[in-house]
PDB file of C-alpha atoms in Angstrom:
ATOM      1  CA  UNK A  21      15.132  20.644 -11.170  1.00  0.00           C
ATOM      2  CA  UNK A  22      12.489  19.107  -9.218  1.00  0.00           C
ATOM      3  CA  UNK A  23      11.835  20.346  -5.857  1.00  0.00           C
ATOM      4  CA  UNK A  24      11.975  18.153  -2.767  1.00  0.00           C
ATOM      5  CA  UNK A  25       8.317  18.188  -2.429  1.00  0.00           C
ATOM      6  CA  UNK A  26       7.684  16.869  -5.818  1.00  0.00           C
ATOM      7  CA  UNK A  27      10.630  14.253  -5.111  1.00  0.00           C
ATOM      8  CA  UNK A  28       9.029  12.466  -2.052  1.00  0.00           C
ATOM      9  CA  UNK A  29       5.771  12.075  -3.837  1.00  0.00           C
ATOM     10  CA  UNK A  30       7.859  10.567  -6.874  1.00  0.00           C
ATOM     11  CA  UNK A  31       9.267   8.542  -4.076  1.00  0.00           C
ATOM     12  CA  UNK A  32       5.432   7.594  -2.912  1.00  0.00           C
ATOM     13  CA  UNK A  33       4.397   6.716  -6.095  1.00  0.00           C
ATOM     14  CA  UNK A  34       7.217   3.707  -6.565  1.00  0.00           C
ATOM     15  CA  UNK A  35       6.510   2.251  -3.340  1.00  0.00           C
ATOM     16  CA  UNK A  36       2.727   2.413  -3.995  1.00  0.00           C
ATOM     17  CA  UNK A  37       3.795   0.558  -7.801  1.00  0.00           C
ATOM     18  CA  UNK A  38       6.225  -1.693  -6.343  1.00  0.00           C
ATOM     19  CA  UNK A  39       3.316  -2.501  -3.503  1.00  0.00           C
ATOM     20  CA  UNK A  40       0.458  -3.368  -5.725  1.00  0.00           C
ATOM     21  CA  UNK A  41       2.389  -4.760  -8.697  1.00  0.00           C
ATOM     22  CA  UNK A  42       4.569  -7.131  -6.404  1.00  0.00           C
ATOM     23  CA  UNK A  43       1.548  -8.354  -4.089  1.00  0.00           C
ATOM     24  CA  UNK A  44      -1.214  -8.875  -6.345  1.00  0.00           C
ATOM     25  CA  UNK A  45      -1.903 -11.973  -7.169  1.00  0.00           C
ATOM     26  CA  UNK A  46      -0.780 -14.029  -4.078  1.00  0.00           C
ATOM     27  CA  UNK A  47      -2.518 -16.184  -2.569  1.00  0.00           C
ATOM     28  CA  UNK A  48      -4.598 -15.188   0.510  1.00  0.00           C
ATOM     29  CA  UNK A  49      -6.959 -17.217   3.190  1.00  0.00           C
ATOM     30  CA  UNK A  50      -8.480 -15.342   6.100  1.00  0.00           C
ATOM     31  CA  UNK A  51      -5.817 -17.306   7.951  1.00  0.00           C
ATOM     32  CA  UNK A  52      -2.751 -15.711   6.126  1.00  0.00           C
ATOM     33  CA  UNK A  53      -3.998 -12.064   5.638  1.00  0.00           C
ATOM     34  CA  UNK A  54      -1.883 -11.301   9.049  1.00  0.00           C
ATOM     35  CA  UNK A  55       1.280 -12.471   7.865  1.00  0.00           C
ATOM     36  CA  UNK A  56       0.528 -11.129   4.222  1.00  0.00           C
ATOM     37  CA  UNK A  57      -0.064  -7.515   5.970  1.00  0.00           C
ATOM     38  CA  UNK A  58       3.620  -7.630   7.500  1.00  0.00           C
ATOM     39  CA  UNK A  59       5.109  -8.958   4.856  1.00  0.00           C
ATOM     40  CA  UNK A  60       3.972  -6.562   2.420  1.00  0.00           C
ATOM     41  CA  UNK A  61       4.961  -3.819   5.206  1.00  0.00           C
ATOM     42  CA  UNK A  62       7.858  -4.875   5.432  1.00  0.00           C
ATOM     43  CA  UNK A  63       8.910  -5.529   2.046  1.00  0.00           C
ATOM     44  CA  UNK A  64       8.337  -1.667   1.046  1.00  0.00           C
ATOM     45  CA  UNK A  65      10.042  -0.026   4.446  1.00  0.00           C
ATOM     46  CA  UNK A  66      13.311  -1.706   2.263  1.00  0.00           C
ATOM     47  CA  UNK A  67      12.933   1.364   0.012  1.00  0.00           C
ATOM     48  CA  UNK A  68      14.647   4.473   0.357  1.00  0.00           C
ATOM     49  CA  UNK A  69      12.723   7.246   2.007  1.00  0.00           C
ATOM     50  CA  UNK A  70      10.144   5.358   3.292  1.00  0.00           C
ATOM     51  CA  UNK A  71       9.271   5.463   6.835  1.00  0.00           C
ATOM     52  CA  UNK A  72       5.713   3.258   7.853  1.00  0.00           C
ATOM     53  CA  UNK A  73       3.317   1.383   6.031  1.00  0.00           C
ATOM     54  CA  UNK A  74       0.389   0.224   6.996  1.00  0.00           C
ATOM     55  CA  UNK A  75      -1.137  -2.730   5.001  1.00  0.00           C
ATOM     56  CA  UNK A  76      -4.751  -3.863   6.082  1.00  0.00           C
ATOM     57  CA  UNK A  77      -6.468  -6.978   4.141  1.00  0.00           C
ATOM     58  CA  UNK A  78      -9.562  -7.732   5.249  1.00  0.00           C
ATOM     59  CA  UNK A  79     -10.711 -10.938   6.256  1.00  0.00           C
ATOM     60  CA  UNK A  80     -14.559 -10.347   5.305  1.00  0.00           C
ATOM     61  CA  UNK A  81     -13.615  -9.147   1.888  1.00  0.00           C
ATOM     62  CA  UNK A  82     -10.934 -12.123   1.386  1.00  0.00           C
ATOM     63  CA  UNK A  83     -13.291 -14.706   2.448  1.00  0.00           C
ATOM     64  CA  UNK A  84     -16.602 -12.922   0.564  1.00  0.00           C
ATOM     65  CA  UNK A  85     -13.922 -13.722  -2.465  1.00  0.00           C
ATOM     66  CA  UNK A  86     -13.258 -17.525  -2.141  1.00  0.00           C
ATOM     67  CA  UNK A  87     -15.277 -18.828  -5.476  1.00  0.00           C
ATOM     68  CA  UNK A  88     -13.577 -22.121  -4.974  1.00  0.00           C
ATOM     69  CA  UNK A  89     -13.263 -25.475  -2.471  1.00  0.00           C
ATOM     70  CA  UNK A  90      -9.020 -24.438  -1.914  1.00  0.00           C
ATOM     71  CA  UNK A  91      -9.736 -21.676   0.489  1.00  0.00           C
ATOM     72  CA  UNK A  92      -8.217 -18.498  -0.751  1.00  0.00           C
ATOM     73  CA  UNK A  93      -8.137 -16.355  -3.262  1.00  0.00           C
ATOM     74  CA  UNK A  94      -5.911 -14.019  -5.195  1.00  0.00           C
ATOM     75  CA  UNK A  95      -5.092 -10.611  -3.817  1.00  0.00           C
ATOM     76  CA  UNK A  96      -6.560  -7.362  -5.257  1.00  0.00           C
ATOM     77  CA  UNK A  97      -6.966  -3.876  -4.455  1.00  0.00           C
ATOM     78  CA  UNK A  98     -10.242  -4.625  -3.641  1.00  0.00           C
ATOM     79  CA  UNK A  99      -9.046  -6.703  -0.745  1.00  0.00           C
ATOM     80  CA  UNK A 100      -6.989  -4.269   1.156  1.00  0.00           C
ATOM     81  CA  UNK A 101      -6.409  -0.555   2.497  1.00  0.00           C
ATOM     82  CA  UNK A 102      -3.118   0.908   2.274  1.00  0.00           C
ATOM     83  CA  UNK A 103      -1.304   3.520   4.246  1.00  0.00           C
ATOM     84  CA  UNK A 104       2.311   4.943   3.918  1.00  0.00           C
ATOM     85  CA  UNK A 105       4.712   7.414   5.209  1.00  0.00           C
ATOM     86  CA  UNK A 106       7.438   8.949   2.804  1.00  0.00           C
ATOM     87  CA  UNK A 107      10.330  11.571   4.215  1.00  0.00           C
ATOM     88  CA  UNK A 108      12.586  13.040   1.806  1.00  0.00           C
ATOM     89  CA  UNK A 109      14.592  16.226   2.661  1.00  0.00           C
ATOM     90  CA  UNK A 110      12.674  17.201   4.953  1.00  0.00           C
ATOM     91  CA  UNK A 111       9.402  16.668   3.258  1.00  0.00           C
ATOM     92  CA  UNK A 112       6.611  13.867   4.641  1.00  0.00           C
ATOM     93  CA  UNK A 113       4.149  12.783   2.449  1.00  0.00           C
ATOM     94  CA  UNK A 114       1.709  10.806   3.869  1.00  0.00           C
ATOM     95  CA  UNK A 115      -0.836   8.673   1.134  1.00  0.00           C
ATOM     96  CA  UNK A 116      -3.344   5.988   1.296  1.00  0.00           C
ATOM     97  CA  UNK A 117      -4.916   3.421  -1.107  1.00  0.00           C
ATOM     98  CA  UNK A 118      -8.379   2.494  -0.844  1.00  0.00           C
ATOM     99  CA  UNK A 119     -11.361   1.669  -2.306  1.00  0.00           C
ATOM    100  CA  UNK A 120     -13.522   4.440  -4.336  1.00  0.00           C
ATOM    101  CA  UNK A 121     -16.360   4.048  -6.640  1.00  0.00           C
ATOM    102  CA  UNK A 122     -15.325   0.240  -6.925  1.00  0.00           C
ATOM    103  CA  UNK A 123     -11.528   0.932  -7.544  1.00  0.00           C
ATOM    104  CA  UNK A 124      -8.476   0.755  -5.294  1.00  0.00           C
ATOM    105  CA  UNK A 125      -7.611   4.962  -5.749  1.00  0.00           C
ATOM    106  CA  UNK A 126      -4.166   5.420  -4.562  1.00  0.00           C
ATOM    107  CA  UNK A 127      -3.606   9.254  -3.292  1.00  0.00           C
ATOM    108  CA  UNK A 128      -2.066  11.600  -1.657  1.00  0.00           C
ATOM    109  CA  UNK A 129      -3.077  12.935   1.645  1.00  0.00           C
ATOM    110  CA  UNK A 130      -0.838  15.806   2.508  1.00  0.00           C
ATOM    111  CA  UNK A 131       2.645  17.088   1.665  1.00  0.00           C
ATOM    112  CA  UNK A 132       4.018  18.732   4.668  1.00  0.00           C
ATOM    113  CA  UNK A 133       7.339  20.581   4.916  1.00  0.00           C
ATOM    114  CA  UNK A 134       8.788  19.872   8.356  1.00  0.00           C
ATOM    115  CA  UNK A 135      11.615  22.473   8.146  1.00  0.00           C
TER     116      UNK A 135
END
């Protein structure tokens, strides 16, 4: 049996998959990275267990990527910082995704056990 601990990072690691794997790709402008932020939010506090997540795109990196006379540009890890919040049984694990040695590293910060 897995413990609880090792359960809510499971649980951290789908909502960081589901994340990156549903949102990359879209399109994004400096004028829709707002929207894109709390819709991406949004979408994973859906999932079980999951209690904040914090999406920032930013606008200097999005427009630094527009190679072409539409105005936007696909989204990437390379594009956006990630944080989350994940309780399970009375375990929080808190992670974040960002950029490191030119690659969007998704990690754990801490595993605390709140009872």
């Amino acid at each position: 049996m897995v413990t609880d601990a090792q359960q809510a990072c499971f649980e951290a690691g789908i909502k960081f998959g589901s994340l990156y794997h549903q949102f990359a790709g879209t399109p994004v402008s400096p004028s829709s990275t707002r929207s894109l932020e709390a819709a991406m939010a949004e979408a994973i506090e859906n999932q079980p267990h999951c209690e904040s997540v914090d999406v920032t795109i930013h606008d200097d990196r999005v427009a630094d990527a527009i190679d072409h006379e539409n105005g936007y540009t696909e989204l990437t890890g390379s594009l956006m910082d990630v944080r989350m919040r994940i309780a399970y049984e009375g375990v929080t694990v808190r992670t974040r995704m960002e950029m490191e040695g030119g690659y969007p590293l998704m990690k754990l910060v801490d595993v605390v056990d709140d009872d």
